[in-house]
XYZ file of C-alpha atoms in Angstrom:
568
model
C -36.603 -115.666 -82.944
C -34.551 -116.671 -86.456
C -30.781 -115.935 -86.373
C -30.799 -113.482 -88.901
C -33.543 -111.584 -86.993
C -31.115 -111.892 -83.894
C -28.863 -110.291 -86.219
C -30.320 -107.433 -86.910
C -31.500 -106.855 -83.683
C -27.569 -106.764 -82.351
C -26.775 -104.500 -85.253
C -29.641 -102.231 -83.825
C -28.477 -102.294 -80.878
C -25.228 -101.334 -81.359
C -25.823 -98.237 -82.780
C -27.751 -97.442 -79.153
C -26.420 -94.476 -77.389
C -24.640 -94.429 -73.608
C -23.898 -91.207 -71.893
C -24.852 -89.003 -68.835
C -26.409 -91.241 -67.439
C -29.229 -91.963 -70.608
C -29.275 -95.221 -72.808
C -31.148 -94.407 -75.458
C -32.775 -96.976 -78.200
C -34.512 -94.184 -80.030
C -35.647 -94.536 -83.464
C -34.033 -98.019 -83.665
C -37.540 -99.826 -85.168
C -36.952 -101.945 -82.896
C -40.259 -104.813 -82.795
C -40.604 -106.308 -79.196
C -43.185 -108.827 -79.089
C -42.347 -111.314 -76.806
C -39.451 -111.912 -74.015
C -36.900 -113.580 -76.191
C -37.528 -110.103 -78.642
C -36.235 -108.113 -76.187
C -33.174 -109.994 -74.156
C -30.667 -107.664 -75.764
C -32.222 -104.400 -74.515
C -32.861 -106.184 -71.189
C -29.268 -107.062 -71.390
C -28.070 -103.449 -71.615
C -30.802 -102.120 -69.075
C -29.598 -104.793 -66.367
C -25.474 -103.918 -66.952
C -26.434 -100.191 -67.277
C -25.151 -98.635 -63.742
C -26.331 -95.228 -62.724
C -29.246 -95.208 -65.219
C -31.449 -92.312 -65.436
C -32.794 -91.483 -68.485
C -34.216 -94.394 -70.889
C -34.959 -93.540 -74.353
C -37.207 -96.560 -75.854
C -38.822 -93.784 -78.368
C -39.513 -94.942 -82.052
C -39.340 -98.912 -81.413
C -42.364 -100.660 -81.002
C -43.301 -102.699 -77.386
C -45.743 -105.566 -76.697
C -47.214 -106.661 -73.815
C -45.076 -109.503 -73.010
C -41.930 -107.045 -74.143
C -42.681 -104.956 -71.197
C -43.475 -107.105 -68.619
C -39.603 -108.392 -68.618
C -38.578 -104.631 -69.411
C -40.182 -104.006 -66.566
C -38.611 -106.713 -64.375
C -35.197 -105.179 -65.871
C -36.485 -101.730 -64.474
C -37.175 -102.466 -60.774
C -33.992 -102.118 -59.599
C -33.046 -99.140 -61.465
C -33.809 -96.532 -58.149
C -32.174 -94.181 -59.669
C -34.333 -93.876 -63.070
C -35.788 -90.138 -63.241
C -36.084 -89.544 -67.006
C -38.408 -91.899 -69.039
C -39.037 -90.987 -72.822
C -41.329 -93.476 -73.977
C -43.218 -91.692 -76.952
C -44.545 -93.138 -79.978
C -42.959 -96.922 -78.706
C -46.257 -98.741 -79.419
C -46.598 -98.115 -83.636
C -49.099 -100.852 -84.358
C -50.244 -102.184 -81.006
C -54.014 -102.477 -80.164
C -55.369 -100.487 -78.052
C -56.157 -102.937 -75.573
C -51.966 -103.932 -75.817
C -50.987 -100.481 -74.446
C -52.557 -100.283 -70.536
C -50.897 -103.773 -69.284
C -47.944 -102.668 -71.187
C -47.963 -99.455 -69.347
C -49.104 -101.068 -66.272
C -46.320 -103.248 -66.220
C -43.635 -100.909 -66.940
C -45.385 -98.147 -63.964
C -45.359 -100.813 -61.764
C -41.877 -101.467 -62.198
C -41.184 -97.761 -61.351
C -42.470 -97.779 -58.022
C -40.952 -101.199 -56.746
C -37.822 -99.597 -57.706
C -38.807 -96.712 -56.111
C -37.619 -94.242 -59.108
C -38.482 -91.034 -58.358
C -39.170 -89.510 -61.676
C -38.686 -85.646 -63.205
C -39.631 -86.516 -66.469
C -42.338 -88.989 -67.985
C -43.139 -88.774 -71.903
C -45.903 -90.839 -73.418
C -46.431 -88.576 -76.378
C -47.897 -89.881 -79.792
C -49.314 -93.370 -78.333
C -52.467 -93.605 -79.610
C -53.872 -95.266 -76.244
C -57.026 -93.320 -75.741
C -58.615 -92.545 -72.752
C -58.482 -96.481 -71.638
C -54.544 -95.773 -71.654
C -54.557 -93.136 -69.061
C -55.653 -95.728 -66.675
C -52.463 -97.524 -67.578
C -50.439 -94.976 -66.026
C -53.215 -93.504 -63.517
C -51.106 -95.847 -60.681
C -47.556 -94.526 -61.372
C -49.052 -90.754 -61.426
C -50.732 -91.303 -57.750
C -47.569 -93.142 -56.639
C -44.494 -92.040 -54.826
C -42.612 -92.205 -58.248
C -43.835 -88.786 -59.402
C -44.097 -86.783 -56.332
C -41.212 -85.038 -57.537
C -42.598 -85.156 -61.620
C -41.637 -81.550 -63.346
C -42.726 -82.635 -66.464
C -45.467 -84.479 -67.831
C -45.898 -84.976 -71.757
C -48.650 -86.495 -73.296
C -49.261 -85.042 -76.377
C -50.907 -86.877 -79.111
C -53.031 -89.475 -77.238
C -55.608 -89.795 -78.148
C -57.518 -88.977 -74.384
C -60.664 -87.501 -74.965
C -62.411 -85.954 -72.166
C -62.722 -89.152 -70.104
C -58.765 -89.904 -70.745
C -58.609 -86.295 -69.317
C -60.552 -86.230 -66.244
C -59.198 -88.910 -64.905
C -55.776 -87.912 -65.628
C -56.777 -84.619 -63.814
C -57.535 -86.821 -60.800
C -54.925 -88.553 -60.929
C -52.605 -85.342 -60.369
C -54.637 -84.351 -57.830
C -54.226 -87.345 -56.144
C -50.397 -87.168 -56.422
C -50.437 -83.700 -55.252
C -52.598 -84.558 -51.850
C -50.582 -87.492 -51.037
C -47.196 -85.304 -51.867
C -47.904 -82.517 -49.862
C -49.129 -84.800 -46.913
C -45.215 -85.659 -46.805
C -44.229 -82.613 -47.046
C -43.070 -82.360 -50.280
C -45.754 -81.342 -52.425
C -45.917 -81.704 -56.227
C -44.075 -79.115 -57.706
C -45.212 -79.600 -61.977
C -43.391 -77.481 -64.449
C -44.172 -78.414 -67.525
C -47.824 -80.221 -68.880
C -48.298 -80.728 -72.460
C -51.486 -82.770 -73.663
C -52.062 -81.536 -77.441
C -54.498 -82.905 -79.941
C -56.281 -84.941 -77.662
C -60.230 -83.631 -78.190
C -60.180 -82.733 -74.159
C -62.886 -80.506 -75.158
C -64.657 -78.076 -72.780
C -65.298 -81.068 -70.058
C -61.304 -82.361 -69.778
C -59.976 -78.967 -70.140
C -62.074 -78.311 -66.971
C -60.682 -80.893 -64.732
C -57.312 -80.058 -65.430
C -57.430 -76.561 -64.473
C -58.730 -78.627 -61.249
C -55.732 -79.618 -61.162
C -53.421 -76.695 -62.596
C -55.331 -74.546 -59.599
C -54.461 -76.942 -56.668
C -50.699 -77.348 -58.536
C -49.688 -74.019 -59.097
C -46.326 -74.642 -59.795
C -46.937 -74.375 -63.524
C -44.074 -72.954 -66.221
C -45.304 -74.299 -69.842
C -48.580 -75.181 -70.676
C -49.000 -76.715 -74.243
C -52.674 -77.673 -74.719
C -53.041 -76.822 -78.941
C -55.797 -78.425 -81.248
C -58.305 -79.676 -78.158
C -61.598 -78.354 -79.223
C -61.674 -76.249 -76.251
C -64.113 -73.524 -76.389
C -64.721 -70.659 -74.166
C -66.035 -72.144 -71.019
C -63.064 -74.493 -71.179
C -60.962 -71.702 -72.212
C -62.064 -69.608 -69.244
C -61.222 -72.144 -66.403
C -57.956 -72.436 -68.017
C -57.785 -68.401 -67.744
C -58.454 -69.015 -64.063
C -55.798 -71.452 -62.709
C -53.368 -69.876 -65.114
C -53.907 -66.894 -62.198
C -52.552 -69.171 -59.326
C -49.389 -70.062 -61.620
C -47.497 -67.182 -61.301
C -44.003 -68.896 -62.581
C -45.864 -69.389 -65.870
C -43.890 -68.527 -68.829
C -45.474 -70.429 -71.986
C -49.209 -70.717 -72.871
C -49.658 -72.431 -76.062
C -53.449 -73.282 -76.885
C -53.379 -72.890 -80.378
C -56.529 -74.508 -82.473
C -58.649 -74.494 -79.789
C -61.813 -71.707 -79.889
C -61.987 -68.705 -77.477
C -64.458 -66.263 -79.094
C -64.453 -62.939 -77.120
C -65.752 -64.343 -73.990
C -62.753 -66.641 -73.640
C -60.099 -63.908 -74.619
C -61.458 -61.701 -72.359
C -60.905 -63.632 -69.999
C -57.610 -64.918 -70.727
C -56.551 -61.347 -70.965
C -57.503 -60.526 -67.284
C -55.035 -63.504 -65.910
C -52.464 -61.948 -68.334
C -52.777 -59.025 -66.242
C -51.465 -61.116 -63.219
C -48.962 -62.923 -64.813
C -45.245 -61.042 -65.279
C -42.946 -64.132 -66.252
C -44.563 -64.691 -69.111
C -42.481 -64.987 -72.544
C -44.617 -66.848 -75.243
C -48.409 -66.805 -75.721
C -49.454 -68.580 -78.513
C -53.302 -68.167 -79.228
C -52.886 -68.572 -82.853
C -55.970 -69.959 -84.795
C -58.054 -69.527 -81.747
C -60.650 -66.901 -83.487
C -60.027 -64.232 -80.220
C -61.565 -61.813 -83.291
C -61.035 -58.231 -83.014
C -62.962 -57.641 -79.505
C -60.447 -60.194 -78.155
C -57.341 -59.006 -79.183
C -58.389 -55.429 -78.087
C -58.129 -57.249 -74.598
C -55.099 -59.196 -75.052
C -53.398 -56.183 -76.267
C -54.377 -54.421 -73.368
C -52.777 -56.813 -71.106
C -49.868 -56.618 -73.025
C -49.972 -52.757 -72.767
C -49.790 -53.011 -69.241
C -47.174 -55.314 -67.940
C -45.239 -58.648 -70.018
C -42.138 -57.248 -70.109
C -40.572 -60.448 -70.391
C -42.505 -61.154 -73.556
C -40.831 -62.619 -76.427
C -43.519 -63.792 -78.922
C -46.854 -63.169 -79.325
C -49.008 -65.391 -81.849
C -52.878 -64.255 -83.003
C -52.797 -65.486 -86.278
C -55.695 -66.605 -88.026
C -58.131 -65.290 -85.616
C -60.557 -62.756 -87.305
C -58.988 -60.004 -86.134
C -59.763 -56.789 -88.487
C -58.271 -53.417 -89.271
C -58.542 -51.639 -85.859
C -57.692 -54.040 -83.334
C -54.758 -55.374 -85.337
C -53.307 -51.893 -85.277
C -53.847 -51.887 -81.529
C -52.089 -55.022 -80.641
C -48.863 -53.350 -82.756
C -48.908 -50.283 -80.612
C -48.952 -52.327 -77.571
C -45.751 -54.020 -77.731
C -43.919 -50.508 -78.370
C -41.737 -51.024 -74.953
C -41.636 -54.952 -75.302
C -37.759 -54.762 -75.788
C -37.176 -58.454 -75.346
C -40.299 -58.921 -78.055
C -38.933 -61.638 -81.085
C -41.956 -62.085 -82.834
C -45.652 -60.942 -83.302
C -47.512 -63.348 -85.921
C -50.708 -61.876 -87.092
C -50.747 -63.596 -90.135
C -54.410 -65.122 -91.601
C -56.077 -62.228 -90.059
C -59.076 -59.707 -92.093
C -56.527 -56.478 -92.566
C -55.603 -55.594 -96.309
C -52.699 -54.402 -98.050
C -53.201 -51.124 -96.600
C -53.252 -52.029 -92.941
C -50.361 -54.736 -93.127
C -48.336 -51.312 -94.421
C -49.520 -49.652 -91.481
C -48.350 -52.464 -89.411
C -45.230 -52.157 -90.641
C -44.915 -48.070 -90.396
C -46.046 -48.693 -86.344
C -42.740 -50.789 -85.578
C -40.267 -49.580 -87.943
C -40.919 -46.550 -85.640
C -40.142 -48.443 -82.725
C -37.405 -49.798 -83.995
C -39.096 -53.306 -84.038
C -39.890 -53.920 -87.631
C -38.129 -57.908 -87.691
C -40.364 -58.930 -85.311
C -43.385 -58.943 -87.292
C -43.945 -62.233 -88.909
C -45.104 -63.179 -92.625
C -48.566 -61.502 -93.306
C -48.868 -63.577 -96.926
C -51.835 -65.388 -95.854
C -53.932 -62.178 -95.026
C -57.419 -62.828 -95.479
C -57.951 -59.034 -96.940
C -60.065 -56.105 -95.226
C -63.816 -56.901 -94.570
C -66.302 -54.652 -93.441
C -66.624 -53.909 -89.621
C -69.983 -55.687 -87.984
C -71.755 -53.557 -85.308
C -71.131 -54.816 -81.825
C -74.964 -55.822 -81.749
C -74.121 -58.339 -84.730
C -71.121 -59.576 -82.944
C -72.708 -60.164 -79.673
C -75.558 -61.734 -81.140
C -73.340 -64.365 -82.769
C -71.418 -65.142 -79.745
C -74.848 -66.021 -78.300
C -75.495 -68.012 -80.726
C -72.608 -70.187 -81.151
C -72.886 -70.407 -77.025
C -76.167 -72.023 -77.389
C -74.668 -74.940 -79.844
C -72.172 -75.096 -77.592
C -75.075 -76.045 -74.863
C -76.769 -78.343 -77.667
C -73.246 -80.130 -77.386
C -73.106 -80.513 -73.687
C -70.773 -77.386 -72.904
C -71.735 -76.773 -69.427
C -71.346 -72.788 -68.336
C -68.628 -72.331 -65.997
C -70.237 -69.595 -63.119
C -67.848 -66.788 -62.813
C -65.612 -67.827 -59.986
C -62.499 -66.270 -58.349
C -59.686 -68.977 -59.100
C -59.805 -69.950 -55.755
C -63.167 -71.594 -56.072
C -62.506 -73.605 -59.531
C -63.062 -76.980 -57.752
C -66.950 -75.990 -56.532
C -67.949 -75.234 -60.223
C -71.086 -76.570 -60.502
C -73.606 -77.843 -63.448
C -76.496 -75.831 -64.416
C -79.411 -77.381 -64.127
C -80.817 -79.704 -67.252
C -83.830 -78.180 -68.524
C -86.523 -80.078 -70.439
C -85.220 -80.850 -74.185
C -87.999 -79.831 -76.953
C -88.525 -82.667 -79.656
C -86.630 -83.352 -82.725
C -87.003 -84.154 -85.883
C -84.369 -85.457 -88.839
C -84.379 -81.799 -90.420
C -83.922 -80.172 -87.482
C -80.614 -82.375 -86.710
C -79.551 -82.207 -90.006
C -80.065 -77.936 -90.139
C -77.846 -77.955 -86.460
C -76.420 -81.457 -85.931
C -75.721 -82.243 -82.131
C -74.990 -85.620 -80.151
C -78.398 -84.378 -77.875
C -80.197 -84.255 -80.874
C -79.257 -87.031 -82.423
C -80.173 -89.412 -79.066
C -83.425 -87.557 -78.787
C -84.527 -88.665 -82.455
C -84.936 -92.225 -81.301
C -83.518 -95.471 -81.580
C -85.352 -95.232 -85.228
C -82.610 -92.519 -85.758
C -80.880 -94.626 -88.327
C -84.182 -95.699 -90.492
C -85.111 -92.064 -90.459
C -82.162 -90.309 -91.628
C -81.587 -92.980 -94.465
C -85.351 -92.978 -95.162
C -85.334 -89.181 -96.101
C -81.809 -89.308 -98.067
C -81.875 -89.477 -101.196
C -79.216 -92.062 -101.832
C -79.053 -91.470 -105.621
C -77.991 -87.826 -104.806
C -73.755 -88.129 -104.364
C -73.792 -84.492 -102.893
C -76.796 -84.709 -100.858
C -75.117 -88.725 -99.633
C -72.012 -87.032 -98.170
C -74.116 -84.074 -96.755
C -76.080 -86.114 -94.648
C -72.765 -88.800 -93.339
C -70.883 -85.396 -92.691
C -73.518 -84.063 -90.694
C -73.647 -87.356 -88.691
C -69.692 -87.700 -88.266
C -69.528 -84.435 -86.853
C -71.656 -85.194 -83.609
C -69.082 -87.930 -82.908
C -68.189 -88.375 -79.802
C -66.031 -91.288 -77.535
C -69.083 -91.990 -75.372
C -70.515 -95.229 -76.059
C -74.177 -93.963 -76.483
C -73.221 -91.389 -79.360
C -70.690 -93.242 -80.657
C -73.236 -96.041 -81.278
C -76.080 -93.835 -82.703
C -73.443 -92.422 -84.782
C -72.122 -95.894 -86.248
C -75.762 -97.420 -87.043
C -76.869 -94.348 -88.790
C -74.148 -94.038 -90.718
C -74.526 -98.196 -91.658
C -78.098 -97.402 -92.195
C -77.277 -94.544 -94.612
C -73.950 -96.318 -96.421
C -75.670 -99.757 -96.797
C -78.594 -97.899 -98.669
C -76.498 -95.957 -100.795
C -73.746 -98.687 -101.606
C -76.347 -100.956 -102.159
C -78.173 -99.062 -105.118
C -77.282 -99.771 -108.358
C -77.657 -96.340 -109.595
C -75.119 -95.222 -106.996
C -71.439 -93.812 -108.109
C -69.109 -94.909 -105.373
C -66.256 -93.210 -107.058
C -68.106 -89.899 -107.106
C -68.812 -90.644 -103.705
C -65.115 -90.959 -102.269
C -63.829 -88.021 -104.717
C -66.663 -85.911 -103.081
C -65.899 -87.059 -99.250
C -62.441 -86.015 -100.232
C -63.339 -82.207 -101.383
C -65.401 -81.810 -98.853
C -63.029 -83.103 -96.435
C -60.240 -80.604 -97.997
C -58.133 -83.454 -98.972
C -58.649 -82.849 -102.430
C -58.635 -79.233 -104.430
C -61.914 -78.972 -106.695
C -62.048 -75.796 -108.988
C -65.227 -74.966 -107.547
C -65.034 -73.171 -104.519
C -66.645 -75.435 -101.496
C -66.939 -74.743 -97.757
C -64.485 -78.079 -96.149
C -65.725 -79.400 -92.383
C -64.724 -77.596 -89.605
C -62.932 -80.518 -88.131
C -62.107 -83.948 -89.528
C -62.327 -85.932 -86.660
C -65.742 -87.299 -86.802
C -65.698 -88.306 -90.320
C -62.367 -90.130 -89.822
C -63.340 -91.718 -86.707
C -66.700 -92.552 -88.679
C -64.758 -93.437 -92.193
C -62.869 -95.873 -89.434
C -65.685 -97.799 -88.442
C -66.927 -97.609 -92.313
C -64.134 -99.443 -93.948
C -64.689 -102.490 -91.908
C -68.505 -103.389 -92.652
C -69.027 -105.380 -95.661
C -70.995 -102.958 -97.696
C -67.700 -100.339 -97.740
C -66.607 -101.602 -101.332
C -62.973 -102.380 -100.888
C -61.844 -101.003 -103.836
C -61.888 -97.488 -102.329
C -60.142 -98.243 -99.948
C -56.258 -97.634 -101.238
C -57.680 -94.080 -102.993
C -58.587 -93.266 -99.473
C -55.602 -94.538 -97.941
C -53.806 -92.394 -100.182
C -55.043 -89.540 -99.484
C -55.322 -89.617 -95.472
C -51.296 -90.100 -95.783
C -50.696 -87.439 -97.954
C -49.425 -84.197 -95.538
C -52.097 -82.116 -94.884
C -52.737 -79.198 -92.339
C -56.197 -80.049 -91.761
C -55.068 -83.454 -90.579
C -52.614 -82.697 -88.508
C -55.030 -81.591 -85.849
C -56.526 -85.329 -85.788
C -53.425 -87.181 -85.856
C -55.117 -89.854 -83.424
C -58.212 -90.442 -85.205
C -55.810 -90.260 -88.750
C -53.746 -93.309 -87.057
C -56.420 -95.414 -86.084
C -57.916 -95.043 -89.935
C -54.452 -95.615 -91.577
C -54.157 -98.735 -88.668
C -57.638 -100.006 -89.976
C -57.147 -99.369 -93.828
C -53.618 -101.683 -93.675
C -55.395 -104.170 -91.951
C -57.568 -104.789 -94.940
């Protein structure tokens, strides 16, 4: 290492911060490739006496870093606090697991015995999880209170075998007597979907011990939804349920609603964005009708709820004196209702708890409960198309035994029947001419109909290696075609993408993707083929970085682009 960098590095350091116990390097920059990068912060570990919170947040640690960190750690016994979030900006992938397996390892020679472990925005993926899946089934974290992992990037493999790792922890605890006793999980925006969702209410079931649970922007629909529901029953200490941006329909708020019912410690529910629509909140409110005295906000904004059923929630929280806010902002009520909503708790005395309603979608026109059933039946069968497997309705008790329905022959496909309803299933049962086919019948001198057809394919995305590969050679059969025509306008292409994307306004009015994560997990493995002309390339950069809402729910897949597009 150069003098000067030694320099600096001292001049970090001294601005780290010593008290109760906690040394803290957070938000120092700090880069630790190799041993010699990190003798200084060994240097305070080692003279550190009574250590038991380390803050390495906001620095940056390599493999080599960590492995005489680690050494540093292992005879720090009395280590119970580690905050290691977003410590590996810029590190492969394949740098985090023996980074983390190094520093685990550490913890259990020392024999730590940890209440808090934080490994929040490290975009490790589900490979990462098994970097840590050691330290969760060791003696270390029988006594664990609180696990964070938000931001991970885990994807329903990184979350079932996280859920077996707790499991694991909380058989081997209890064996000694001492069983583990979790307070706090948080695992947002890491696409658990309906599968990884699943195996950790495994988990939450057997733990029970459960206070917060922060699971927002997962893709989580009902069935995934509804096993939550279930081991939220055997929590009873629970007092925070945040699963905002996931998808519950009626089936899944229903649900949710019944454990409510059971619940009484309860103070925040936060099922904002989570489309619980009118029939949903009619059941939520219900449950709030009936018991949540503790209650202190409730959030069911921006789920479809209309006229009726937003008046009903109001009137439910009329003896909900410790009530500090109600969001139903984003909903389908009009200027007439929101007055109304505003006349029901002014005359209970309650009128500051009701949050902004400026985004109000305006009144619509009620469906008939035919209508509504019929589309909940119909988004449960793309659901199927998708893999969702049906959770049988179980007592919570019996979450473990779910079982899988059984596969039923698949009909054939062809490339306008995956392009009218995209799906992973469909897009495996095309063939391995799936590629040829799709570009064949694109017209690749059509911009619009060009982004169509790569949006439809990025949305069937998914980490397994079988989609994720029919996903990547269709979309190189596609691009290569297109890119490769001289008629083609690739800056029309990328200021389309970006419209459609809703990263750029057009004064037309056009319907964005649901969910970026495919295309930007696509657009990822895009920008490194040779036929991606690298010209668009900063325009793109620029506007991924620009703060936006939409991406904000795909902060991993957003990282790994921005990661790739640097590289370039």
């Amino acid at each position: 290492m150069a003098s000067e960098d030694i320099t600096k590095l001292v001049e970090s350091l001294a601005k780290t911060k010593v008290g109760g116990g906690q040394l803290s390097f957070k938000g120092q920059s700090l880069k630790l490739n190799t041993a010699e990068d990190a003798e200084e912060v060994i240097k305070q570990i080692e003279e550190f006496d009574g250590l038991e919170a380390l803050r390495l947040e906001g620095n940056t640690v390599g493999v080599e870093a960590a492995k005489v960190i680690a050494k540093a750690l292992e005879k720090k016994s009395e280590l119970k606090r580690c905050h290691w979030s977003d410590m590996f900006t810029g590190r492969l992938r394949s740098e985090i697991p023996p980074a983390l397996i190094s520093l685990g390892d550490a913890l259990i020679t020392a024999g730590a015995q940890l209440v808090e472990l934080d490994l929040s925005d490290n975009a490790f993926g589900p490979d990462g999880v098994r970097g840590f899946e050691a330290l969760l089934k060791s003696p270390a974290c029988y006594t664990l209170q609180e696990l964070k992992l938000n931001n991970c990037g885990m994807g329903i493999g990184g979350g079932k075998i996280l859920a077996a790792a707790l499991k694991d922890c909380h058989r081997k605890s209890s064996a000694q007597g001492k069983p583990l006793a979790l307070k706090i999980f948080v695992a947002g925006r890491n696409r658990l979907e309906n599968d990884g969702a699943t195996a950790l209410a495994e988990a939450f079931g057997i733990i029970g011990t459960l206070e917060e649970v922060h699971m927002p922007q997962n893709g989580i629909n009902h069935p995934g939804i509804t096993a939550l529901a279930q081991a939220f029953a055997i929590n009873p200490l629970l007092k925070v349920i945040n699963l905002n941006d996931n998808t519950f329909t009626e089936k899944g708020a229903v649900a949710m609603a019944e454990t409510l019912k059971a619940l009484r410690q309860i103070e925040v529910i936060n099922f904002g964005d989570c489309l619980v629509r009118s029939k949903g909140a009619v059941a939520i409110a219900d449950a709030v009708k009936e018991g949540l005295h503790k209650l202190k906000e409730l959030n069911l904004s921006f789920c479809e709820i209309k006229r009726d059923a937003a008046l009903t929630v109001a009137e439910a929280v009329e003896d909900k004196t410790e009530l500090e806010k109600l969001d139903l902002n984003g909903n389908c009520l009009g200027e007439e209702v929101c007055e109304q909503l505003h006349e029901i708790l002014e005359g209970f005395n309650m009128a500051s708890v009701l949050g902004s309603l400026s985004d109000d979608e305006g009144e619509e026109e009620d469906e008939d409960e035919e209508e509504d059933e019929d589309e909940e039946e119909e988004e449960q069968k793309q659901l199927e198309e998708r893999g969702a497997e049906e959770q049988e309705s179980l007592t919570p008790k019996k979450i473990i035994d779910s079982q899988a329905s059984t596969p039923v022959p698949s009909p054939p496909v062809d490339v306008a029947t995956f392009l009218a309803f995209p799906s992973p299933e469909k897009l495996l049962r095309l063939g391995p001419k799936c590629s040829v086919l799709i570009a064949q019948q694109t017209d690749t001198s059509d911009v619009e109909k060009v982004v169509a057809t790569l949006l439809r394919i990025s949305s069937v995305f998914k980490d397994e290696a079988s989609v994720k590969t029919a996903v990547h050679e269709t979309t190189d059969a596609l691009m290569k075609k297109a890119f490769s025509s001289a008629t083609f306008n690739s800056d029309a292409f990328i200021t389309n993408l970006l419209v459609h994307m809703g990263l750029l306004k057009s004064e037309e009015k056009i319907k964005t993707v649901p969910s970026l994560y495919g295309i930007l997990m696509t657009l990822n493995h895009m920008v490194q083929q040779d036929y991606f002309p690298k010209s668009l390339a900063p325009v793109l950069s620029a506007f991924v970085t620009k703060p936006n809402r939409a991406l904000d729910s795909c902060s991993f897949a957003r990282h790994m682009l921005l990661q790739t597009l640097h590289q370039l």
